[in-house]
Structure formats: C-alpha cells, structure tokens
Amino acid sequence: MTDSRQPLAGSDRTAVGTIIEPVPGDERAQVTLVLRRRSEGDPPAYHAGGDAAPLSSSVLGEQYGAEPTDVERVTSYLEGRGARVVDAHAASRRLRVEADVQTLSELFGTALHRITRNDGRVQTRMRSGALTVPPELADAVVAVLGLDDRPQALTRSVFADPRAQQASYTPLDLARIYGMPDGDGSGQTVAIIELGGGFGQSDLDTYFGGLGLATPTVTAVGVDGATNQPGQDPNGADGEVLLDIEVVGALAPKADLLVYFAPNSDSGFVDAISQAAHASPTPAAISISWGQSEDQWTAQARTAMDGAIADAVAMGVTVTVAAGDNGSSDAGAGVHADFPASSPHALGCGGTTLHSSGGTTTETVWDDGGQGGATGGGVSDVFPVPDWQSGVGVPDRSGTQKSGRGVPDVAGDADPQTGYQVYVDGKAAVIGGTSAVAPLWAGLVARLAQARGKPLGLLQPVLYAGLGAGQPATGLRDITSGNNGAYTAGPGWDACTGLGVPDADIAGVLTGVVTGG
C-alpha cells in the first residue's frame, strides 16, 4: 500500500467473533461496488400529492445513475488487476465484482479472517478498520460491500407463546377491522425482500385455500447466489418468509408476488432492494421485514441502502419497513432507531396490541413488558428530520439537543399475543412482530394503487400534510395509550405507533389527492 491510497468514507467496521484463521488468498469471493451519482443528491421522491410522474428505471439511470465513463473506468481498472466484473447496472450504480481474496484485499486495503459465531456453528468472513481504495477509483467508488459477510440483519417476527395468546386474526380480519378498501391487487406487483428461509407451494395452497382464496402467483428470485430454501428454519427465517407472503397474498391475491432471496449481508440486502426496484414491471410496493439498529451498520452501507430506497421511491414504489421488535432500545444500550425503517424514504411500520370483538376495538402500543417484545420506535441518529415531518413534534435524541427522523410513521397489529394466523412448514401458527406490519401495509398499498390506477410512492408527504404536534392525521386512527420503553404514545405522531393505524378514510386520503375524492 502507498500513501496515495484514499480512505473510503464510512467503511470502518469493528471486529466481533472468534478468529479461526486468515481466509485463504485463493478463495473466491464477490463484492458489490456502489458508484457515485452523475447528479448530486437523491432523485426527487414521487408521491400521490405531487404533480410529477414517477421515473422509469432508464430515465432514473440517465439522470441519477452512474456515469457510463465511471462504469467503464472502474471496470477496466479492476479487470486489469485480476478481478472480474460479473454484472454492471449503471441505473442502480452497482458493479458486482468477483476475485480471489488476496486480490480483493489488496484492492481495498484490508485483511479478511474466518470467524465463528453462534457457538461455532456459523463461519463468516470478517474485516476490521476502514477500507482504502486506489487513487484511480477514489472519486468514483462510494461503497464496497460484502468483503465482510457477517449477518447484517435480523427478522422482525415473533412467534406467539400459546400460554399467553389472547387473540389472533387472519389478514382478512384485519382488512375489515382497519376499514381497508375493497380490492385484490389486480395489475399490481409486490416485491418482498428475504435474507434467508424459504416457502413451499403446499404451504401456500393450504393457507390460501383455508381463507377461501386462490393461491397468488408467487415467484422466488435469487440474488447474489441465494435461493428459496424452505423447511430448514420453521421458527425463524421460514416463519418470516411465509408470514410476509401470506399477509400480502391474502390482502392482494391477484397481485404478482416476487420474493427476492439474498444473502444476509450488507451487499445482499442492497442488491436485493435495487434488483426489486429496477425490475419490470415496477412494483407498487417493496416489503422489508428485516433490520438492525442504526449503529450496527457501516455508514457506507446505510447510505447505499438509503440511496437504493430513494431510487425505488422516485420510480413510484412504496417501501414498507418493519420498525423493530425490541422497544426503544432496539436490543442495544440506550435508545436506537432501527434501519432501514429509519430511512426517510421508507415507510416505517410500528406495532400495536389489538383486541377486536363484537364490534368493539381497542388498540394500544405493543409492549409485552420484556416477555415477548415491543414495537421499535425512536429518533434517528443519522438522518435529519424530513421536511414533511418537521411540524409534528419529533423529540430531540436522548441526551442531545438535536432531533432526527422520527420512527415509525404508521402502525398495525404486531403483538404475538394478538397475532396473525399463518401456516409454516406444514403447521398452523400465530406470529406477530412488526414483520407483519410491513406486509400488511404493502398489501394495503397494492389495493390503493389498484383503485388509483397509479403508484403511490412515498406516502408521508400526504399523510403528514399540514399536521402540527398533537394533531391526528386523516385516514389513520390515532393510538394514544402505551409506551415502548423510552417513548410514550399520545395524541398525534409519537415514536411508538407514528400517526396510527389505517382507518376507512385512508383510501380517500391516498387515492383522492389527485382525483378530487
């Protein structure tokens, strides 16, 4: 290495785990490079209250993708040093690069070690410290992801304890309780991001047949070598996958569901979102039920993923993301928001405890008092307050005099004690967690996009429009009772359930904006 090498901003990682040995230099590995935009800043968000049309993937690429000259220059440099560019996608600014570990380590100024996690059962690659890049690439490359392939995200689902279960609902029950408009998602596509697990056709046929519905068209899409692998983790990743599919599919059975399976790494996560967003046809919604506390990501990975979600929104996609299942701490010390729910381009989805019977509905913040989880929610440490959220009274971050993007935006039933009836690996189950709320909102978006005849994109500029602190939002039922640890619910937006859960006016708010309804 020479002094002319440039540090890669935001690439620093901390060593965690038990080192076994250096990764052999001749072992092959793949990484994802993210290049700079040809224009400064993210593309403008498309939303139902605006006048602009959503961008196509090609137009977005021409205006906000990578410069073709950057793609050519970086490709030429890498291939001249023994790497191979497996795929180049200028519109999403990504290069997928393969080489032996020695070459990759030399290119990006690091050393890779094999480590064990989970009592030695799982081995992954680890690096520590910051990356550097050759001066020839320093101006063009903004992220190098996947060298370290430690698991990046956790599922946001919680299985109900039968001894504590109080009630359970099908997605169709919740559609009625929340006053969702009629619709079956005809003509819409919903993408679902998964970082493990799988689904079997027999589970889907059994579940939807039990609801009296035809089984939706569900297609597995592999990303970075990952595939649909059902039957291996019924209490974990399989439960997540089938929960997501069954909730979206029940609400929008005529929509096409594309399930993107990616490795659970920062590169896999970013690649899955980008591939889903730039697919044809463009999805109405992308549902994400995986996440991790903001401080457990590198800055380069957060920025790359936020940029991928920003691209999706510019193309008219609504990206629904679970806000976390560990209360205001997000399973860490102090208070933390969960990412990618904290992305200002994502619709953060929090959780409630729901009791509905005999025409009477009561709903509070989901917090099982340490016995089964609590809704995530809080204030971002890294993203500023968006313009559309500036008037609703987002508090300062704990211990500071600075505010940030408040999470969540909306909510829905998430308590496993009042959870969702699903079918996983041949068995009926009840699952909760904010993992269920992201596909619930994605299914609602599919119905609304069908009714509107146009995509919805970013919902928040419409949902938050004109609101002040303590004011309830039209189209949402305010949840004003309960807490998630550091934050307490009250009138208007709060860091437990956001603006609230859907009500019967939601269709008029989000589809009537441009039609006069």
Coordinates of C-alpha atoms in Angstrom, one line a residue:
M1 CA 0.0 0.0 0.0
T2 CA 1.1 3.5 -0.7
D3 CA 0.3 6.9 0.8
S4 CA -1.7 7.7 -2.3
R5 CA -4.4 5.3 -1.4
Q6 CA -7.6 7.0 -0.2
P7 CA -9.7 6.1 2.8
L8 CA -13.2 5.0 1.9
A9 CA -15.5 7.2 4.0
G10 CA -17.9 5.4 6.3
S11 CA -16.3 2.0 5.8
D12 CA -15.0 1.3 9.3
R13 CA -16.0 -2.0 10.9
T14 CA -15.4 -3.4 14.4
A15 CA -14.0 -6.9 14.9
V16 CA -16.5 -9.3 16.6
G17 CA -16.3 -13.1 16.9
T18 CA -13.6 -15.7 17.4
I19 CA -11.0 -15.7 14.7
I20 CA -10.1 -19.1 13.3
E21 CA -7.6 -18.2 10.6
P22 CA -7.0 -15.9 7.7
V23 CA -9.2 -16.5 4.7
P24 CA -7.1 -18.4 2.2
G25 CA -5.9 -16.0 -0.5
D26 CA -7.0 -18.2 -3.4
E27 CA -10.6 -18.4 -2.1
R28 CA -13.1 -16.7 -4.5
A29 CA -15.4 -14.0 -3.2
Q30 CA -17.8 -11.5 -4.6
V31 CA -18.4 -7.9 -3.5
T32 CA -20.7 -5.0 -4.6
L33 CA -19.2 -1.7 -5.5
V34 CA -21.6 1.4 -5.4
L35 CA -20.5 4.3 -7.6
R36 CA -21.3 8.0 -7.3
R37 CA -24.4 9.5 -8.8
R38 CA -24.0 11.5 -12.0
S39 CA -26.1 14.2 -10.3
E40 CA -25.6 15.4 -6.8
G41 CA -28.3 14.4 -4.3
D42 CA -31.0 11.7 -4.5
P43 CA -33.7 11.9 -7.1
P44 CA -36.9 13.7 -6.0
A45 CA -39.4 11.4 -4.3
Y46 CA -42.6 10.6 -6.2
H47 CA -45.8 10.8 -4.1
A48 CA -49.5 10.9 -4.7
G49 CA -49.9 14.6 -3.8
G50 CA -47.3 15.8 -6.3
D51 CA -47.5 16.8 -10.0
A52 CA -44.5 14.9 -11.3
A53 CA -44.7 11.4 -12.8
P54 CA -42.6 8.5 -11.5
L55 CA -39.4 8.0 -13.3
S56 CA -38.7 4.8 -15.3
S57 CA -35.6 2.8 -14.5
S58 CA -33.9 4.0 -17.7
V59 CA -34.7 7.7 -17.1
L60 CA -33.6 7.5 -13.5
G61 CA -30.4 5.9 -14.7
E62 CA -29.8 8.7 -17.2
Q63 CA -30.3 11.4 -14.6
Y64 CA -29.2 9.9 -11.3
G65 CA -27.4 6.7 -12.1
A66 CA -23.6 6.2 -12.5
E67 CA -21.8 7.9 -15.3
P68 CA -21.0 5.4 -18.1
T69 CA -17.5 6.6 -18.1
D70 CA -17.2 5.8 -14.4
V71 CA -18.5 2.3 -15.0
E72 CA -16.0 1.8 -17.9
R73 CA -13.1 3.2 -16.0
V74 CA -13.7 1.2 -12.8
T75 CA -14.3 -2.0 -14.8
S76 CA -11.1 -1.5 -16.8
Y77 CA -9.1 -0.9 -13.6
L78 CA -10.4 -3.9 -11.8
E79 CA -10.1 -6.3 -14.7
G80 CA -6.6 -5.1 -15.3
R81 CA -5.7 -6.3 -11.8
G82 CA -7.3 -9.8 -12.0
A83 CA -10.8 -9.1 -10.8
R84 CA -13.9 -9.9 -12.9
V85 CA -17.0 -7.7 -13.2
V86 CA -19.8 -10.2 -13.0
D87 CA -22.6 -7.6 -13.5
A88 CA -22.8 -3.9 -14.1
H89 CA -26.0 -2.0 -13.6
A90 CA -25.4 1.7 -14.2
A91 CA -29.0 2.8 -13.3
S92 CA -28.6 1.5 -9.7
R93 CA -24.8 2.4 -9.7
R94 CA -23.7 -1.1 -8.8
L95 CA -20.9 -3.3 -10.0
R96 CA -20.8 -7.0 -8.8
V97 CA -17.1 -8.0 -8.7
E98 CA -15.5 -11.4 -8.3
A99 CA -11.9 -12.1 -7.5
D100 CA -9.7 -14.2 -5.2
V101 CA -9.5 -12.9 -1.6
Q102 CA -5.9 -11.8 -2.0
T103 CA -6.7 -9.6 -4.9
L104 CA -9.8 -8.1 -3.2
S105 CA -7.8 -7.5 0.0
E106 CA -5.0 -5.7 -2.0
L107 CA -7.5 -3.7 -4.0
F108 CA -9.4 -2.4 -0.9
G109 CA -6.6 -2.3 1.7
T110 CA -7.9 -4.9 4.2
A111 CA -7.3 -8.4 5.6
L112 CA -10.0 -11.0 5.8
H113 CA -10.3 -13.6 8.6
R114 CA -12.6 -16.5 9.1
I115 CA -14.5 -16.2 12.3
T116 CA -17.1 -18.3 14.2
R117 CA -20.4 -17.1 15.5
N118 CA -23.4 -18.8 17.2
D119 CA -21.3 -21.2 19.3
G120 CA -19.1 -22.1 16.3
R121 CA -21.9 -23.3 14.1
V122 CA -21.6 -20.4 11.6
Q123 CA -18.4 -19.3 9.9
T124 CA -18.2 -16.0 8.1
R125 CA -15.6 -13.6 6.8
M126 CA -14.6 -10.6 8.9
R127 CA -12.6 -7.5 8.4
S128 CA -11.9 -4.6 10.8
G129 CA -11.0 -1.0 10.4
A130 CA -11.6 1.2 7.4
L131 CA -11.1 0.3 3.7
T132 CA -8.9 2.2 1.3
V133 CA -9.2 2.5 -2.5
P134 CA -6.6 3.1 -5.1
P135 CA -6.4 6.8 -6.3
E136 CA -7.7 5.7 -9.7
L137 CA -11.0 4.7 -8.1
A138 CA -11.3 7.2 -5.2
D139 CA -13.6 9.7 -7.0
A140 CA -16.0 7.1 -8.4
V141 CA -16.4 4.5 -5.7
V142 CA -18.6 5.4 -2.7
A143 CA -19.1 1.9 -1.1
V144 CA -17.5 -1.5 -1.2
L145 CA -19.9 -4.0 0.4
G146 CA -19.7 -7.7 1.1
L147 CA -16.0 -8.2 1.9
D148 CA -17.2 -8.8 5.4
D149 CA -20.2 -11.1 5.1
R150 CA -21.2 -11.3 8.8
P151 CA -25.1 -11.5 9.1
Q152 CA -26.3 -7.9 8.8
A153 CA -30.0 -8.0 9.7
L154 CA -32.5 -9.8 12.0
T155 CA -36.0 -10.9 11.3
R156 CA -38.7 -8.8 12.9
S157 CA -41.2 -11.6 13.6
V158 CA -42.1 -13.2 17.0
F159 CA -43.9 -16.5 17.4
A160 CA -46.8 -16.4 19.9
D161 CA -46.5 -18.3 23.2
P162 CA -49.7 -20.4 23.2
R163 CA -49.9 -19.9 27.0
A164 CA -50.0 -16.2 26.6
Q165 CA -52.1 -15.9 23.4
Q166 CA -55.1 -13.7 23.8
A167 CA -56.5 -13.4 20.3
S168 CA -55.4 -14.0 16.7
Y169 CA -56.5 -12.7 13.3
T170 CA -56.3 -13.5 9.6
P171 CA -55.2 -10.7 7.3
L172 CA -58.7 -10.6 6.0
D173 CA -59.9 -9.9 9.6
L174 CA -57.5 -7.0 9.8
A175 CA -58.6 -5.7 6.5
R176 CA -62.1 -5.4 7.9
I177 CA -61.0 -4.0 11.3
Y178 CA -58.9 -1.3 9.6
G179 CA -61.5 -0.4 7.0
M180 CA -59.3 -1.2 4.1
P181 CA -60.9 -0.5 0.7
D182 CA -62.1 -3.4 -1.4
G183 CA -59.5 -4.8 -3.9
D184 CA -57.5 -7.8 -4.8
G185 CA -54.3 -6.2 -6.1
S186 CA -55.1 -6.9 -9.8
G187 CA -52.5 -5.5 -12.1
Q188 CA -50.0 -4.8 -9.2
T189 CA -46.7 -6.4 -8.3
V190 CA -45.4 -6.5 -4.7
A191 CA -41.8 -7.4 -4.0
I192 CA -40.8 -9.0 -0.7
I193 CA -37.2 -9.0 0.5
E194 CA -35.9 -12.0 2.4
L195 CA -32.4 -12.7 3.8
G196 CA -32.9 -16.4 4.5
G197 CA -35.5 -19.2 4.7
G198 CA -38.0 -20.2 2.0
F199 CA -41.5 -21.2 1.2
G200 CA -43.1 -24.4 -0.2
Q201 CA -46.1 -24.4 -2.6
S202 CA -48.0 -26.8 -0.5
D203 CA -47.9 -24.4 2.5
L204 CA -49.3 -21.6 0.3
D205 CA -52.0 -23.8 -1.2
T206 CA -53.1 -24.9 2.3
Y207 CA -53.1 -21.5 3.8
F208 CA -54.9 -19.6 1.0
G209 CA -57.4 -22.5 0.5
G210 CA -58.3 -22.2 4.2
L211 CA -59.1 -18.5 3.6
G212 CA -61.3 -19.4 0.5
L213 CA -58.8 -17.7 -1.8
A214 CA -57.0 -18.9 -4.9
T215 CA -53.2 -19.1 -4.3
P216 CA -51.5 -16.0 -5.6
T217 CA -48.7 -16.2 -8.1
V218 CA -45.6 -16.3 -6.0
T219 CA -42.2 -16.3 -7.7
A220 CA -38.8 -16.8 -6.0
V221 CA -36.0 -14.6 -7.3
G222 CA -32.4 -15.4 -6.4
V223 CA -30.0 -12.6 -5.6
D224 CA -26.2 -13.0 -5.4
G225 CA -26.4 -16.8 -5.4
A226 CA -29.1 -17.1 -2.7
T227 CA -32.2 -19.3 -3.3
N228 CA -35.5 -20.3 -1.9
Q229 CA -34.7 -22.9 0.8
P230 CA -37.8 -23.9 2.7
G231 CA -38.2 -26.4 5.5
Q232 CA -34.9 -25.6 7.3
D233 CA -35.9 -23.0 9.9
P234 CA -39.7 -23.0 10.7
N235 CA -39.3 -20.9 13.9
G236 CA -37.1 -18.3 12.2
A237 CA -36.5 -17.4 8.6
D238 CA -39.2 -19.7 7.2
G239 CA -41.7 -18.2 9.5
E240 CA -40.6 -14.7 8.3
V241 CA -40.9 -15.7 4.7
L242 CA -44.3 -17.3 4.9
L243 CA -45.7 -14.6 7.2
D244 CA -44.8 -12.0 4.6
I245 CA -46.2 -13.9 1.7
E246 CA -49.4 -14.9 3.4
V247 CA -50.2 -11.4 4.7
V248 CA -49.6 -9.7 1.3
G249 CA -51.2 -12.5 -0.6
A250 CA -54.4 -12.5 1.5
L251 CA -54.8 -8.8 1.0
A252 CA -53.9 -8.7 -2.7
P253 CA -54.4 -12.3 -4.0
K254 CA -54.4 -11.2 -7.6
A255 CA -51.1 -9.3 -7.4
D256 CA -47.9 -10.9 -8.6
L257 CA -45.7 -11.5 -5.6
L258 CA -41.9 -11.6 -6.2
V259 CA -39.8 -12.9 -3.3
Y260 CA -36.2 -11.8 -3.5
F261 CA -33.9 -14.2 -1.6
A262 CA -30.5 -12.6 -0.9
P263 CA -27.5 -13.4 1.4
N264 CA -27.8 -11.8 4.8
S265 CA -25.0 -9.3 4.3
D266 CA -24.9 -5.6 3.6
S267 CA -24.2 -6.3 -0.1
G268 CA -27.0 -8.9 -0.4
F269 CA -29.5 -6.5 1.2
V270 CA -28.6 -3.6 -1.0
D271 CA -28.6 -5.7 -4.1
A272 CA -32.0 -7.2 -3.4
I273 CA -33.6 -3.8 -2.9
S274 CA -32.0 -2.5 -6.1
Q275 CA -32.9 -5.5 -8.2
A276 CA -36.5 -5.4 -6.9
A277 CA -36.9 -1.6 -7.5
H278 CA -35.5 -1.7 -11.1
A279 CA -37.5 -4.8 -12.1
S280 CA -40.1 -4.6 -14.9
P281 CA -42.9 -4.1 -14.2
T282 CA -42.0 -1.7 -11.3
P283 CA -43.6 -3.0 -8.1
A284 CA -46.3 -1.0 -6.3
A285 CA -44.6 -1.8 -3.0
I286 CA -41.5 -3.4 -1.6
S287 CA -42.0 -5.1 1.8
I288 CA -39.0 -5.4 4.1
S289 CA -39.2 -7.2 7.5
W290 CA -35.5 -7.4 8.3
G291 CA -33.4 -4.8 10.0
Q292 CA -30.9 -3.9 12.6
S293 CA -30.1 -1.0 15.0
E294 CA -28.7 2.0 13.1
D295 CA -25.4 1.8 14.9
Q296 CA -24.8 -1.8 13.7
W297 CA -24.4 -0.7 10.1
T298 CA -21.4 1.0 8.5
A299 CA -22.2 4.5 7.3
Q300 CA -21.4 3.4 3.7
A301 CA -23.9 0.6 3.9
R302 CA -26.6 2.8 5.3
T303 CA -26.0 5.4 2.6
A304 CA -26.0 2.9 -0.2
M305 CA -29.3 1.3 1.0
D306 CA -31.0 4.6 1.6
G307 CA -29.9 5.6 -1.9
A308 CA -31.4 2.4 -3.3
I309 CA -34.7 3.0 -1.4
A310 CA -34.7 6.6 -2.7
D311 CA -34.4 5.3 -6.3
A312 CA -37.4 3.0 -5.6
V313 CA -39.5 5.9 -4.4
A314 CA -38.6 8.0 -7.4
M315 CA -39.9 5.2 -9.6
G316 CA -43.2 5.2 -7.7
V317 CA -42.6 2.3 -5.3
T318 CA -43.8 2.5 -1.7
V319 CA -41.2 0.8 0.6
T320 CA -42.7 -0.5 3.8
V321 CA -40.2 -1.5 6.6
A322 CA -40.7 -3.1 10.0
A323 CA -39.6 -0.8 12.8
G324 CA -38.2 -3.5 15.1
D325 CA -39.4 -5.7 17.9
N326 CA -37.2 -4.7 20.9
G327 CA -38.7 -1.4 22.0
S328 CA -36.9 1.9 22.1
S329 CA -33.6 0.3 22.8
D330 CA -33.7 -1.9 19.7
A331 CA -31.9 -4.6 21.7
G332 CA -28.9 -2.3 22.5
A333 CA -27.8 0.1 25.2
G334 CA -29.7 3.4 25.4
V335 CA -32.2 4.3 22.7
H336 CA -31.8 3.4 19.0
A337 CA -33.9 3.5 15.8
D338 CA -33.9 0.5 13.5
F339 CA -32.6 0.7 10.0
P340 CA -33.8 0.6 7.2
A341 CA -37.0 1.7 8.8
S342 CA -35.3 5.0 9.7
S343 CA -34.5 5.8 6.1
P344 CA -36.5 8.9 5.3
H345 CA -37.5 7.2 2.0
A346 CA -39.1 4.2 3.8
L347 CA -42.5 3.9 5.5
G348 CA -41.6 2.9 9.0
C349 CA -44.1 0.4 10.4
G350 CA -44.6 0.1 14.1
G351 CA -46.8 -2.2 16.2
T352 CA -49.9 -2.4 18.3
T353 CA -51.8 -4.8 20.6
L354 CA -55.2 -5.2 19.1
H355 CA -58.4 -6.5 20.6
S356 CA -61.5 -6.5 18.4
S357 CA -64.6 -8.5 19.1
G358 CA -68.3 -7.9 18.8
G359 CA -67.9 -4.6 17.0
T360 CA -65.6 -3.2 19.8
T361 CA -62.0 -2.5 19.0
T362 CA -59.3 -1.4 21.5
E363 CA -55.7 -0.8 20.5
T364 CA -52.6 0.2 22.4
V365 CA -48.9 0.3 21.8
W366 CA -47.4 -3.2 21.6
D367 CA -45.2 -3.7 24.7
D368 CA -45.2 -7.1 26.4
G369 CA -43.1 -5.8 29.3
G370 CA -40.0 -7.8 28.4
Q371 CA -42.0 -11.0 28.0
G372 CA -42.4 -11.0 24.2
G373 CA -41.1 -7.9 22.7
A374 CA -42.3 -4.3 22.0
T375 CA -42.6 -2.1 19.0
G376 CA -39.4 -0.3 17.8
G377 CA -39.5 3.4 17.5
G378 CA -37.4 6.4 18.2
V379 CA -35.3 9.2 16.7
S380 CA -32.6 8.6 14.1
D381 CA -29.0 9.3 15.0
V382 CA -28.0 9.7 11.3
F383 CA -30.9 11.0 9.3
P384 CA -32.3 14.6 9.8
V385 CA -35.9 15.4 10.2
P386 CA -37.6 15.3 6.8
D387 CA -39.5 18.4 5.7
W388 CA -42.8 16.5 5.8
Q389 CA -42.2 15.5 9.4
S390 CA -40.9 18.8 10.7
G391 CA -44.1 20.1 12.2
V392 CA -45.3 17.1 14.3
G393 CA -43.0 17.4 17.3
V394 CA -40.3 14.8 16.9
P395 CA -38.4 15.0 20.1
D396 CA -34.7 15.5 20.5
R397 CA -32.5 12.4 20.6
S398 CA -31.9 11.2 24.1
G399 CA -29.1 13.2 25.8
T400 CA -28.7 15.7 23.0
Q401 CA -30.3 18.8 21.8
K402 CA -30.6 17.5 18.2
S403 CA -33.6 15.9 16.6
G404 CA -33.7 13.5 13.7
R405 CA -36.1 11.5 11.5
G406 CA -38.8 10.0 13.8
V407 CA -39.7 6.4 13.5
P408 CA -42.3 4.9 12.9
D409 CA -44.7 6.6 10.5
V410 CA -47.6 4.2 10.8
A411 CA -48.6 1.1 12.7
G412 CA -50.7 -2.1 12.8
D413 CA -51.3 -5.1 14.9
A414 CA -48.0 -6.7 15.9
D415 CA -48.3 -8.2 19.3
P416 CA -47.8 -12.0 19.0
Q417 CA -50.4 -12.4 21.8
T418 CA -52.9 -10.9 19.3
G419 CA -51.0 -12.0 16.2
Y420 CA -51.5 -13.3 12.7
Q421 CA -52.8 -16.8 11.8
V422 CA -50.3 -18.3 9.3
Y423 CA -49.1 -21.7 8.1
V424 CA -45.4 -22.5 8.2
D425 CA -43.7 -25.7 7.2
G426 CA -46.8 -27.8 7.4
K427 CA -48.1 -26.4 10.7
A428 CA -50.6 -23.6 11.7
A429 CA -49.0 -20.9 13.8
V430 CA -49.6 -17.5 15.2
I431 CA -46.9 -14.9 14.6
G432 CA -46.5 -11.3 15.5
G433 CA -43.8 -8.6 15.3
T434 CA -43.5 -5.5 13.2
S435 CA -42.5 -8.0 10.5
A436 CA -46.3 -8.5 10.0
V437 CA -47.0 -4.8 9.7
A438 CA -44.7 -4.1 6.7
P439 CA -46.5 -6.7 4.5
L440 CA -49.9 -5.5 5.9
W441 CA -49.1 -2.0 4.6
A442 CA -47.7 -3.4 1.4
G443 CA -50.9 -5.3 0.7
L444 CA -52.9 -2.1 1.5
V445 CA -50.7 -0.2 -0.9
A446 CA -51.4 -2.8 -3.6
R447 CA -55.2 -2.3 -3.1
L448 CA -54.8 1.5 -3.2
A449 CA -52.7 1.5 -6.3
Q450 CA -55.2 -0.7 -8.0
A451 CA -58.0 1.7 -7.1
R452 CA -56.0 4.8 -8.1
G453 CA -54.7 3.3 -11.3
K454 CA -51.3 4.8 -10.5
P455 CA -48.5 4.1 -8.0
L456 CA -48.4 5.9 -4.6
G457 CA -44.6 6.2 -4.0
L458 CA -43.7 7.9 -0.7
L459 CA -46.9 8.1 1.4
Q460 CA -45.6 10.5 4.1
P461 CA -45.9 13.9 2.2
V462 CA -49.7 13.2 2.0
L463 CA -50.2 11.6 5.4
Y464 CA -48.3 14.3 7.3
A465 CA -49.6 17.2 5.2
G466 CA -50.5 20.2 7.4
L467 CA -50.1 18.4 10.7
G468 CA -48.8 20.0 13.8
A469 CA -47.7 18.5 17.1
G470 CA -50.5 16.6 18.8
Q471 CA -52.8 16.6 15.7
P472 CA -54.3 13.3 14.4
A473 CA -53.9 12.5 10.8
T474 CA -56.9 12.0 8.5
G475 CA -57.1 8.4 7.2
L476 CA -55.4 7.0 10.3
R477 CA -56.7 6.1 13.8
D478 CA -54.5 7.6 16.4
I479 CA -53.1 5.2 19.1
T480 CA -52.7 7.2 22.3
S481 CA -52.2 4.6 25.0
G482 CA -49.0 2.7 26.0
N483 CA -45.2 3.0 25.6
N484 CA -42.2 1.2 24.1
G485 CA -39.8 2.0 26.8
A486 CA -38.4 5.5 26.4
Y487 CA -41.3 6.8 24.4
T488 CA -45.0 7.2 25.3
A489 CA -47.9 7.4 23.0
G490 CA -50.1 10.4 22.9
P491 CA -52.3 12.5 20.5
G492 CA -50.7 12.9 17.1
W493 CA -47.4 11.5 16.0
D494 CA -45.3 9.6 18.5
A495 CA -42.3 7.4 18.5
C496 CA -44.3 4.3 19.3
T497 CA -47.0 4.0 16.6
G498 CA -46.3 7.0 14.5
L499 CA -49.5 8.6 13.1
G500 CA -51.5 5.4 13.9
V501 CA -53.2 2.5 12.1
P502 CA -55.4 2.6 8.9
D503 CA -59.0 3.6 9.1
A504 CA -61.8 3.8 6.5
D505 CA -60.6 7.2 5.3
I506 CA -57.2 6.0 4.2
A507 CA -58.4 5.4 0.6
G508 CA -59.8 8.9 0.2
V509 CA -56.6 10.4 1.5
L510 CA -54.2 8.5 -0.6
T511 CA -56.2 7.9 -3.8
G512 CA -58.4 11.1 -3.8
V513 CA -55.5 13.5 -3.7
V514 CA -55.3 13.8 -7.5
T515 CA -58.8 12.7 -8.3
G516 CA -60.7 15.1 -6.1
G517 CA -62.2 12.3 -4.0

